Short mmCIF file of C-alpha atoms and ligand atoms in Angstrom, two decimals:
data_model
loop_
_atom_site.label_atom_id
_atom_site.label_comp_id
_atom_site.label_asym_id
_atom_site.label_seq_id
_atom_site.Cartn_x
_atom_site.Cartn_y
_atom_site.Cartn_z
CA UNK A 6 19.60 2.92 42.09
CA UNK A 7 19.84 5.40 39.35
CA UNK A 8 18.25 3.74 36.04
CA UNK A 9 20.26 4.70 32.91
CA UNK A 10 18.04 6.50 30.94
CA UNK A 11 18.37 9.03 34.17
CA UNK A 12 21.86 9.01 34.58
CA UNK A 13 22.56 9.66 30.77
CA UNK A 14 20.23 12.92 31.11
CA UNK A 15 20.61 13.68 34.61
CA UNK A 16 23.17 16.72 35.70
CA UNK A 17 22.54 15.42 39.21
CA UNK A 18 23.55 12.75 40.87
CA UNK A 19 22.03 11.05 43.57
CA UNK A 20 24.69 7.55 43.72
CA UNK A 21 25.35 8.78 47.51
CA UNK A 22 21.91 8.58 48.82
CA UNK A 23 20.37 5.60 50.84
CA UNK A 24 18.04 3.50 48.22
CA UNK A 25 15.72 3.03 51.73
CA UNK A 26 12.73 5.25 51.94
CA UNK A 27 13.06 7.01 55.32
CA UNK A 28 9.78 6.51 56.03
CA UNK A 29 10.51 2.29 56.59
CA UNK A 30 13.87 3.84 58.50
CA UNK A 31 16.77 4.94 55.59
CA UNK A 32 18.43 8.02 55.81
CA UNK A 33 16.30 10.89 54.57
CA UNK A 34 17.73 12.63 51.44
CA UNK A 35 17.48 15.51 53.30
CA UNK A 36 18.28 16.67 56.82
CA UNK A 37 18.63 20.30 56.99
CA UNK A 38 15.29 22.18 56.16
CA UNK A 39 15.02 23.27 53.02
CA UNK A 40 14.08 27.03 52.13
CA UNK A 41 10.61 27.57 52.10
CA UNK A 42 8.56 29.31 49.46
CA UNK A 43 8.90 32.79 50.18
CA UNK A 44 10.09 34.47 47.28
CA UNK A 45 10.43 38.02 47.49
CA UNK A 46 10.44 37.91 51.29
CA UNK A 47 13.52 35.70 51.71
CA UNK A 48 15.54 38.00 49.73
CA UNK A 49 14.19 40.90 51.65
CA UNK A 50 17.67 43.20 51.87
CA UNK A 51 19.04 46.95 53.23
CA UNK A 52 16.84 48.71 50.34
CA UNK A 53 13.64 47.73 52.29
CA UNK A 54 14.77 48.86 55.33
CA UNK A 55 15.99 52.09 53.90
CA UNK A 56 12.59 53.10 52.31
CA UNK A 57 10.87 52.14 55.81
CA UNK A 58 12.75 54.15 57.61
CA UNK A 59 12.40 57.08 55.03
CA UNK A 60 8.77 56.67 55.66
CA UNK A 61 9.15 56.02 59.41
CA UNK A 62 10.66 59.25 59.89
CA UNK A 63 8.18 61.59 57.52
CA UNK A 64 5.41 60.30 59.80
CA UNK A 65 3.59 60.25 56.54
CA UNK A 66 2.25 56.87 56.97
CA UNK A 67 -1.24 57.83 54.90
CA UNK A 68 -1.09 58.00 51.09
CA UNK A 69 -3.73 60.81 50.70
CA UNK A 70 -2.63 63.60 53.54
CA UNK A 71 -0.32 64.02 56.65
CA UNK A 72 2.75 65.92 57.90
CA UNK A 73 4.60 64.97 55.04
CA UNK A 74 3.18 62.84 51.63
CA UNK A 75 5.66 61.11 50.48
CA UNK A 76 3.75 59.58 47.65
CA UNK A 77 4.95 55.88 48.30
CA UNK A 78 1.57 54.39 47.24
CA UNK A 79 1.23 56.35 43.61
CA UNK A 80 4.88 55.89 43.01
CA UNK A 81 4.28 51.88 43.12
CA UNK A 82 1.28 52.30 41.05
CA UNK A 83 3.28 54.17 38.41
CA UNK A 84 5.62 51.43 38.18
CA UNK A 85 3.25 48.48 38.28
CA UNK A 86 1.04 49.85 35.72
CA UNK A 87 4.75 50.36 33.71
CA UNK A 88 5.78 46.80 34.57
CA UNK A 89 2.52 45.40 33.68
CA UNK A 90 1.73 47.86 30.85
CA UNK A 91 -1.43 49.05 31.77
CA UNK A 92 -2.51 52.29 31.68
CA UNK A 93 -3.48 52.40 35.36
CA UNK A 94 -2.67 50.69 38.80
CA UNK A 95 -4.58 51.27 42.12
CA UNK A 96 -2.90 49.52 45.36
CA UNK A 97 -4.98 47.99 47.93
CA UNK A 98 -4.83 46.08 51.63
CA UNK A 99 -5.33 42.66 50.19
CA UNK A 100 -4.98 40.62 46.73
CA UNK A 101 -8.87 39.59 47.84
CA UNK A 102 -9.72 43.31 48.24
CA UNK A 103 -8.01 43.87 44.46
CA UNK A 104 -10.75 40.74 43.52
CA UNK A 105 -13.82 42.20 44.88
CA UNK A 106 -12.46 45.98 43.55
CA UNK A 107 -11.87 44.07 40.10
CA UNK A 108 -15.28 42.33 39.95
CA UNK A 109 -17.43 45.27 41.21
CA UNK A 110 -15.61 47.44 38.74
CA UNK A 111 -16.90 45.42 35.92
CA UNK A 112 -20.42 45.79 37.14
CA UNK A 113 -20.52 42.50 39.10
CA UNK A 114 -23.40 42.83 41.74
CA UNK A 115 -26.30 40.83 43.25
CA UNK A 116 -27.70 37.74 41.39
CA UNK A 117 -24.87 38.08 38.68
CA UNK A 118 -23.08 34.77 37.23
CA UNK A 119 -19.30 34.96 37.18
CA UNK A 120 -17.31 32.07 35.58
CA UNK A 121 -14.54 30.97 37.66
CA UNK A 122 -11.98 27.88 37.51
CA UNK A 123 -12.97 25.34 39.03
CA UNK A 124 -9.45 24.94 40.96
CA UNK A 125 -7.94 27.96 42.97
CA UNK A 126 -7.16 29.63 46.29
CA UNK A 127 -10.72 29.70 47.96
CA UNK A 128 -11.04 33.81 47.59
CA UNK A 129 -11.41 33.97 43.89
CA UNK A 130 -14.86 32.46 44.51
CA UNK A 131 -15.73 33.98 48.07
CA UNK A 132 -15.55 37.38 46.61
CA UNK A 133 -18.18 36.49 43.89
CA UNK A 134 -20.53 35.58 46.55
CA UNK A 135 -19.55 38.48 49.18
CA UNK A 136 -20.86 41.05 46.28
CA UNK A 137 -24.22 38.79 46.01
CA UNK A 138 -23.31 37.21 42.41
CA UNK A 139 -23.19 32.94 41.70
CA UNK A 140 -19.83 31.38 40.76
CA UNK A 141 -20.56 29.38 38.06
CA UNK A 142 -17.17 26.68 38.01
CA UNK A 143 -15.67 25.83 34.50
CA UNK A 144 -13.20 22.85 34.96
CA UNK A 145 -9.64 23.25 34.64
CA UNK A 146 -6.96 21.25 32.45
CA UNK A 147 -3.58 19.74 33.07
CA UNK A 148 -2.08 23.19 32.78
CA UNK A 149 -4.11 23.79 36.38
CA UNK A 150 -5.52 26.87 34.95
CA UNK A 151 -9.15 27.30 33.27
CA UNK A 152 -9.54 24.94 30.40
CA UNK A 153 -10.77 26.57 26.95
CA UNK A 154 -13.06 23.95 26.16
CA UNK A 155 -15.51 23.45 29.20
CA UNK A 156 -15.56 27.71 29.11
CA UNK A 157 -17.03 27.47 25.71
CA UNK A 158 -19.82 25.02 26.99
CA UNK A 159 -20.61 27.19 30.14
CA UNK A 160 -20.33 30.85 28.72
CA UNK A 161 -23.26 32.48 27.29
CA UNK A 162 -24.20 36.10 26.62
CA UNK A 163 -25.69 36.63 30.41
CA UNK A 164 -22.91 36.36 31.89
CA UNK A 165 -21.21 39.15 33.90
CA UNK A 166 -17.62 38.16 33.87
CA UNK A 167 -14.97 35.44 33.61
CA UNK A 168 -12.12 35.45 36.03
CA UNK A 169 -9.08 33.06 34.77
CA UNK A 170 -6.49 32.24 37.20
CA UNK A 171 -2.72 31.79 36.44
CA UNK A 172 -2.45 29.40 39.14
CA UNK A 173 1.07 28.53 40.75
CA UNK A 174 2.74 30.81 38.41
CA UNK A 175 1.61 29.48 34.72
CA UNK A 176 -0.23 31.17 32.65
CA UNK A 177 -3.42 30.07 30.87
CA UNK A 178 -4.37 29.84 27.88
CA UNK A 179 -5.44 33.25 27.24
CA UNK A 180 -5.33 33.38 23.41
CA UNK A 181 -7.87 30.10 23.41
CA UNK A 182 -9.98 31.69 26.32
CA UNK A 183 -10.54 34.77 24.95
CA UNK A 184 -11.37 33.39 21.42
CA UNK A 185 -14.34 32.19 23.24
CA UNK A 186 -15.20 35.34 25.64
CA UNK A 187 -14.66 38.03 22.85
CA UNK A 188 -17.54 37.15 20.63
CA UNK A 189 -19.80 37.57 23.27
CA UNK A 190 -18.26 40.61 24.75
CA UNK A 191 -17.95 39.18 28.80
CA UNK A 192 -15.21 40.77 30.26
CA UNK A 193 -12.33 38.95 31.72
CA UNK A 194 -10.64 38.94 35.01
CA UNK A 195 -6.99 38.14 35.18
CA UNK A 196 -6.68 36.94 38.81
CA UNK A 197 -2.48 36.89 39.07
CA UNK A 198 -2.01 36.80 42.48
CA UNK A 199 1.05 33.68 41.99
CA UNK A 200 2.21 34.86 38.89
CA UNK A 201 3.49 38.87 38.69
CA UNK A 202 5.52 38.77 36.21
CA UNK A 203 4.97 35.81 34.43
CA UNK A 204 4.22 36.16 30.62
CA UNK A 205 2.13 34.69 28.05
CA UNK A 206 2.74 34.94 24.35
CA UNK A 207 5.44 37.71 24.97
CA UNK A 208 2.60 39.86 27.06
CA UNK A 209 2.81 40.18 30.74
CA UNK A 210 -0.17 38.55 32.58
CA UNK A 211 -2.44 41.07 33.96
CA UNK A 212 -3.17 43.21 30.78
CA UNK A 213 -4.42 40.63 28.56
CA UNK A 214 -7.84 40.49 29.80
CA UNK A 215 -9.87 43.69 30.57
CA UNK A 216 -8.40 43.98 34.42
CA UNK A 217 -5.41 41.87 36.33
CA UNK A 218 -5.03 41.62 40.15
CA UNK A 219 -2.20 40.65 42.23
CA UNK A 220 -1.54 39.56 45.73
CA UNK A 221 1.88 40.77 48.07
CA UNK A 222 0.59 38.60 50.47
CA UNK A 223 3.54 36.68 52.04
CA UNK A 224 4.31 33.81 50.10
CA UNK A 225 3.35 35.73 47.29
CA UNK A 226 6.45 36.76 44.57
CA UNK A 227 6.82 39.93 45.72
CA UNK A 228 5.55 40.89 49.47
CA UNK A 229 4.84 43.38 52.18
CA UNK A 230 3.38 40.31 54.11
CA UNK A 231 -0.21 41.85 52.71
CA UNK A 232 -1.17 43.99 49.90
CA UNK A 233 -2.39 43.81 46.26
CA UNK A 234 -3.11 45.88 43.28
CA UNK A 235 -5.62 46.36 40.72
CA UNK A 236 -4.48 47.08 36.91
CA UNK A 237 -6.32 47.87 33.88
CA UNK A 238 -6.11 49.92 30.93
CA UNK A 239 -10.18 51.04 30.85
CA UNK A 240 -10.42 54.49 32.62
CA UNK A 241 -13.75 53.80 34.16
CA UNK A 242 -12.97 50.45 35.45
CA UNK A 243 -10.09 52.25 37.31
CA UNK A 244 -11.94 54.59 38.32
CA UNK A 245 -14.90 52.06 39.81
CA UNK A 246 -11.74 49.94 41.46
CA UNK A 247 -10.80 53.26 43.12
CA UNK A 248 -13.88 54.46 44.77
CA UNK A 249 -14.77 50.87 46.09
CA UNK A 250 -11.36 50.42 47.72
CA UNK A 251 -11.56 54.17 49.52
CA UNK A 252 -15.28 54.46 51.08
CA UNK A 253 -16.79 55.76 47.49
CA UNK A 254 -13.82 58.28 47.05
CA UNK A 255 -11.70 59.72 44.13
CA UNK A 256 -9.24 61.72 45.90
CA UNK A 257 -7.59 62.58 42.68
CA UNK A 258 -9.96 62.05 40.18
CA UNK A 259 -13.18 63.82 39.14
CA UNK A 260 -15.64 62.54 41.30
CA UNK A 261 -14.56 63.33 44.70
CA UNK A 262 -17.77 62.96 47.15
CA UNK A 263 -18.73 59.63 48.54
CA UNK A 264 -21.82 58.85 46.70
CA UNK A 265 -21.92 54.94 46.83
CA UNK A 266 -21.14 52.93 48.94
CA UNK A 267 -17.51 51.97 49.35
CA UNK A 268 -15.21 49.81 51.80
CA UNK A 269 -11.94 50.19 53.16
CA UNK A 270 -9.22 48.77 50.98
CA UNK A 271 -6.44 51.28 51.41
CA UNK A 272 -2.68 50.29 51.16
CA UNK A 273 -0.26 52.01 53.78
CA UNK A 274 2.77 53.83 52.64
CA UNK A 275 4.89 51.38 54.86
CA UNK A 276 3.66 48.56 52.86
CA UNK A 277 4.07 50.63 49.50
CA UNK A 278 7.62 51.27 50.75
CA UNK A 279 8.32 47.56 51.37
CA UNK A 280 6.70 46.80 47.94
CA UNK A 281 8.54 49.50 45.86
CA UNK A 282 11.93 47.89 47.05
CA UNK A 283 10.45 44.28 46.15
CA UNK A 284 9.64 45.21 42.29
CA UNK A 285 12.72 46.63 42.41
CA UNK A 286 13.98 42.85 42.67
CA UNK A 287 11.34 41.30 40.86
CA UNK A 288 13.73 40.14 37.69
CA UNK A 289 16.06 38.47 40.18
CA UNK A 290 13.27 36.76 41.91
CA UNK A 291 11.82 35.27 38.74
CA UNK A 292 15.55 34.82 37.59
CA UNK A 293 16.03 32.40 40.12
CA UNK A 294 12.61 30.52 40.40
CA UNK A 295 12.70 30.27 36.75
CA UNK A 296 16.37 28.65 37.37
CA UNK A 297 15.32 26.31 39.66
CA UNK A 298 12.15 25.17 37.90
CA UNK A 299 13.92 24.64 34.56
CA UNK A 300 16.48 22.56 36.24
CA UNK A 301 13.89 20.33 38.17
CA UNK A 302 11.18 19.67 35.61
CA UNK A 303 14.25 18.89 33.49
CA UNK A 304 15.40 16.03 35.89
CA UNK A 305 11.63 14.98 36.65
CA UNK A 306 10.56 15.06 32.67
CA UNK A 307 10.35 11.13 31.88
CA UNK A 308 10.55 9.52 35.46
CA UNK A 309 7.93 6.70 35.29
CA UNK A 310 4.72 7.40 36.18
CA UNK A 311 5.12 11.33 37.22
CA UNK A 312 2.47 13.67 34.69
CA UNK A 313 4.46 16.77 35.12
CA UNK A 314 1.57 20.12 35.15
CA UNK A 315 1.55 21.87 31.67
CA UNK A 316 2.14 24.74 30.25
CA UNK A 317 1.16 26.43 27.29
CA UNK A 318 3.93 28.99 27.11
CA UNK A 319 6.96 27.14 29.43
CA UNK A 320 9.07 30.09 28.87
CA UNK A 321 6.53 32.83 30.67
CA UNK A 322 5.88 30.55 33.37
CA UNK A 323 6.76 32.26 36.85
CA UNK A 324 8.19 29.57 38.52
CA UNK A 325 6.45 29.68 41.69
CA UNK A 326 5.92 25.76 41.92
CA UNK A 327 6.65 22.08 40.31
CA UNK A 328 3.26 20.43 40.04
CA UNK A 329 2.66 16.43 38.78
CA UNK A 330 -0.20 14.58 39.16
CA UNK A 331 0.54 10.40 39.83
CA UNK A 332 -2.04 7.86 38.78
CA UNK A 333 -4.45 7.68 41.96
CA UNK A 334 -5.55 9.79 44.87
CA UNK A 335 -4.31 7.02 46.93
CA UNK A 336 -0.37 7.32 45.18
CA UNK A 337 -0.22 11.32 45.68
CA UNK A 338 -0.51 10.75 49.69
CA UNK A 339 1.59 8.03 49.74
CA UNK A 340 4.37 9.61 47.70
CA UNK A 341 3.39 13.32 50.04
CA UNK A 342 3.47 11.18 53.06
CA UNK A 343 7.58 9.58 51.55
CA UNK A 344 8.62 12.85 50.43
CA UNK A 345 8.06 15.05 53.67
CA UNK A 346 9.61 12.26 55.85
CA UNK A 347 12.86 12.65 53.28
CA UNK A 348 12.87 16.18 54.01
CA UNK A 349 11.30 17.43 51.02
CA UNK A 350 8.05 19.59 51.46
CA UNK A 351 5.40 18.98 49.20
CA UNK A 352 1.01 18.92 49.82
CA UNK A 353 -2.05 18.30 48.05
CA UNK A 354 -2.38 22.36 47.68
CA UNK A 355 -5.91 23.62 48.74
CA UNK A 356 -6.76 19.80 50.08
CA UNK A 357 -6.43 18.49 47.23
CA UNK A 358 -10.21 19.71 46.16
CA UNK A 359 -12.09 22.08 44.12
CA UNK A 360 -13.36 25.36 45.41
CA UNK A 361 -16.60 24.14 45.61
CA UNK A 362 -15.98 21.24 48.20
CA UNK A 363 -14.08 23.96 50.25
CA UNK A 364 -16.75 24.07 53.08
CA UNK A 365 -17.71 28.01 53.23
CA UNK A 366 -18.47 27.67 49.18
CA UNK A 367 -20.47 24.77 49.22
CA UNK A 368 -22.16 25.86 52.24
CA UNK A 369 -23.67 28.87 49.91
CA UNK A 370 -24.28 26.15 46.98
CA UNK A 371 -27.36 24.09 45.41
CA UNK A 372 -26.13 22.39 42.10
CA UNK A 373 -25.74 18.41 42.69
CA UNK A 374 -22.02 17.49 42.92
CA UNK A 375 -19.20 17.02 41.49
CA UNK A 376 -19.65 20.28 39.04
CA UNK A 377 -16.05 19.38 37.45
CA UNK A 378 -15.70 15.74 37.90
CA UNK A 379 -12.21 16.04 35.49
CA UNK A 380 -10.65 18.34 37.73
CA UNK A 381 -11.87 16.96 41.12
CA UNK A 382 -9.88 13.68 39.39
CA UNK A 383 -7.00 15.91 38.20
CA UNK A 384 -6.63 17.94 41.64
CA UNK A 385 -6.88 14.79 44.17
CA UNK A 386 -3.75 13.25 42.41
CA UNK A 387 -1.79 16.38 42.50
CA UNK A 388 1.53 16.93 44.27
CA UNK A 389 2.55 20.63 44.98
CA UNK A 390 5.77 21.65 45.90
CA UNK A 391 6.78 25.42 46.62
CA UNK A 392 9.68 26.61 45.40
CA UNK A 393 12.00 29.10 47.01
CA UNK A 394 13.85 32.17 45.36
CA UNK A 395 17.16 30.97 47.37
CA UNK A 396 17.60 27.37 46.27
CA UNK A 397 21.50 26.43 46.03
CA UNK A 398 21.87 23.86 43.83
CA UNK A 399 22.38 21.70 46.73
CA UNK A 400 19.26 22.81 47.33
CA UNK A 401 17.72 21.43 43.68
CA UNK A 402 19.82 18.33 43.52
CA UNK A 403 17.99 17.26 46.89
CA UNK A 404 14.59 17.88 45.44
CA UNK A 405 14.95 16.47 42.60
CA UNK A 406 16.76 12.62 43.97
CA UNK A 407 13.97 13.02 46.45
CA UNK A 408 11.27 12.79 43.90
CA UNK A 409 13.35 10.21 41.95
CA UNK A 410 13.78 8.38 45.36
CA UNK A 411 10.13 7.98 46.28
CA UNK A 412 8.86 7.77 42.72
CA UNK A 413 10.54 4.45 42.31
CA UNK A 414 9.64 3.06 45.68
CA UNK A 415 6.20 4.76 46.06
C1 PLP B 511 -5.19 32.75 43.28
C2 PLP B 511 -5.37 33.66 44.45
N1 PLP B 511 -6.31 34.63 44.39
C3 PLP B 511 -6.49 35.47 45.41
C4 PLP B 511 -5.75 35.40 46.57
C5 PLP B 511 -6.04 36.34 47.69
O1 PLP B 511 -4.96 37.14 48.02
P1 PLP B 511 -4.77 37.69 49.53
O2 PLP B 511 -4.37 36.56 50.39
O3 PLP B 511 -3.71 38.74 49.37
O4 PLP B 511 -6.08 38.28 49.92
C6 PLP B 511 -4.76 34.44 46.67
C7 PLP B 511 -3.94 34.32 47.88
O5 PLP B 511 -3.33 33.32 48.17
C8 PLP B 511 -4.56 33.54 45.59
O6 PLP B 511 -3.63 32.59 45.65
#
C-alpha cells in the first residue's frame, strides 16, 4: 500500500505491485535483471572500436617507441589533465598503481604515517603498507567520506600525507579537510577512483588537494576494464609519479637514466584508445547517473526509517550509487536479503566493515580494535546499491517501489 504522504510526492507509482515480500512467496517487483553498474562500459559504442582498430593496425601498441607511435597514451593525458585542470596527467596499469605512484611521489616511504578513511576499497590502505609506511584510520561521517572532525584529532605535523576518498561518487568535504591539513602543511591525496568527474564547490575532484588518482577499472565511470591516472599540478610530484610507474624512467623529461628504483606501471595504447573514446562520453555518463540518482533519492527522501548517505555538495555528486544506512546491522541484511529476492541488487559494500577488519590489513596491524567505532556502526547498517548509466525509467520506478516495498515490510 502506498501511504499518502508518498503518493502526493511520488512521480512513481507502484499501485500494481504485489504488497507480499517475495521472499515469504509474492511476486518480486522485479523479474528481468536489472542493468548492472557498469557505467562507461555499458555504453561502450563504434568510437571504441574505431580507435582500437586504428591502434590494432599501427602495431604501435607501446606508448614510448615502435613501428608507428601513435601517441594514444599522452593524448589521454592531455585531456585528463584539461578535464581535471591540472597541469599534468601520467596514465598507468591500475587505479592502485596511480595510489602507490601518488603516495611515493609525495615522499611516502618506510615507517611513514599516512591518514586514511577509515571506510574504502581495501587498496587505498594496502598501498600505504606495500611502500613500508602505517595507515593511521580517521573515521568517516554520514557523507561515507573522511569526516573533518576526527582528522583534526589524528593529524599532527609528522605526518606524511592524508589521502581522502570520494567514495561511491560524493565528494568530501574538502574545504573543512583542508582547513585542518593546510596549517600544518601535510599534503593531501585525492583518491577518485568512483568519482571522475564529480565536483565539489564548482572544482572538479582531483585538483583540490596536492595530487588526484583515478581508477578505469571496470565498474569504474569510465573503463578500459583496467587502467588509472595520476594528476597534479606540482612539477616534481609528476615527475616522481612518472619515474616510479616506468622502472625509474623519464622518457620525456630531464632525467632520463634509471637511477632509483622503479616498477612497472605502464598503460598500453589499446587501453589509452579505449579510454580516450570513454572521456569522450564522460558528460553523458554522469548525465545519466546523475538522472537516475536525483530521481531515486527523491522518491526514497522521507520513507520511514531509511538515513539516506549525505552529501555536502548534492549537485557535484557523481552518481555512482544510492547509499542509506537503517537502524541495526541486523535490519540492513534483512532488508539486502528482501531486496535481492525482489530483483533489486543491493550489498553491504566491502562486507559491510572498515579497512582495518579486512583480513590482509589487520593481519599487518597492532592497535586494539575497533579504531573507528562510529564508522564500524555507520558501515554495518549500510545498504549499497550500484547504479547503472542505462537505467530506463522502468528501470528507476522498479528500484525505487522495491525499496518502498521492503522498507515497509522489513
Ligand atoms: C576507492 C578506490 N581506490 C582504489 C581502487 C583501486 O583501483 P584498481 O582496481 O584500478 O586498482 C579502487 C578500485 O575499486 C577504489 O574503489
Amino acid at each position: 500500500m502506498t501511504t499518502k504522504s508518498e503518493s502526493k510526492l511520488s512521480l512513481v507509482t507502484c499501485a500494481d505491485k504485489d504488497a507480499r515480500l517475495a521472499l515469504d512467496g509474492g511476486e518480486p517487483v522485479r523479474t528481468e535483471p536489472l542493468p548492472g553498474p557498469y557505467p562507461g562500459a555499458l555504453l561502450m559504442g563504434e568510437e571504441e572500436e574505431r580507435e582500437v582498430l586504428e591502434v590494432l593496425r599501427s602495431k604501435g601498441l607501446f606508448r614510448y617507441y615502435g613501428p608507428e607511435v601513435l601517441g594514444k597514451c599522452k593524448e589521454l593525458e592531455r585531456r585528463l589533465a584539461a578535464r581535471v585542470g591540472t597541469k599534468h596527467a601520467l596514465v598507468v596499469n591500475s587505479g592502485t598503481s596511480a595510489l602507490k605512484c601518488a603516495l611515493f611521489a609525495l615522499g611516502v616511504g618506510p615507517g611513514d604515517e599516512v591518514l586514511v578513511p577509515a571506510y574504502s576499497y581495501v587498496a587505498t590502505a594496502d598501498v600505504v603498507l606495500s611502500l613500508g609506511a602505517r595507515p593511521v584510520f580517521v573515521e568517516i561521517d554520514q557523507t561515507m567520506t573522511l569526516c573533518p572532525r576526527d582528522l583534526a584529532k589524528k593529524l599532527h605535523a609528522g605526518v606524511k600525507a592524508v589521502c581522502v576518498v570520494h567514495l561511491f561518487g560524493v565528494p568530501a568535504d574538502m574545504d573543512a579537510i583542508l582547513a585542518v591539513t593546510r596549517p600544518l602543511g601535510v599534503p593531501v591525496l585525492e583518491d577518485c577512483a568512483q568519482s571522475l568527474g564529480a565536483q565539489y564547490r564548482g572544482r572538479t575532484v582531483g585538483q583540490i588537494g596536492d595530487v588526484g588518482i583515478y581508477s578505469f577499472q571496470l565498474n569504474k565511470i569510465i573503463t578500459a576494464g583496467e587502467g588509472g591516472a595520476v594528476v597534479t599540478s606540482t612539477p616534481k610530484v609528476h615527475e616522481r609519479a612518472v619515474r616510479l610507474h616506468d622502472h625509474g624512467n623519464d622518457r620525456e623529461g630531464d632525467a632520463p637514466t634509471a637511477d632509483m628504483i622503479g616498477e612497472g606501471f605502464r598503460l598500453g595504447e589499446l587501453s589509452a584508445a579505449v579510454l580516450l573514446a570513454q572521456l569522450g562520453r564522460l558528460d553523458e555518463i554522469l548525465g545519466r547517473l546523475r538522472g537516475a540518482k536525483r530521481q531515486i533519492v527523491g522518491e526514497l527522501a522521507g520513507v520511514p526509517g531509511l538515513e539516506l548517505s549525505k552529501a555536502p555538495d548534492p549537485e557535484g555528486d557523481a552518481g555512482v550509487a544510492v547509499t542509506f544506512a537503517v537502524e541495526s546491522a541486523e535490519r540492513a541484511a534483512r532488508m539486502i536479503k528482501a531486496l535481492n529476492a525482489e530483483g533489486i541488487r543491493v550489498l553491504s559494500q566491502y562486507g559491510g566493515k572498515p579497512i582495518y577488519q579486512q583480513p590482509a590489513i589487520r593481519a599487518a596491524r597492532l592497535e586494539p580494535e575497533p579504531l573507528c567505532p562510529r564508522t564500524q556502526d555507520l558501515v554495518a547498517r549500510t545498504v549499497f546499491l550500484g547504479l547503472s548509466s542505462t537505467y530506463t525509467k522502468r528501470d528507476v520506478a522498479d528500484v525505487v517501489c522495491g525499496i518502498k516495498k521492503v522498507a515497509r515490510a522489513v
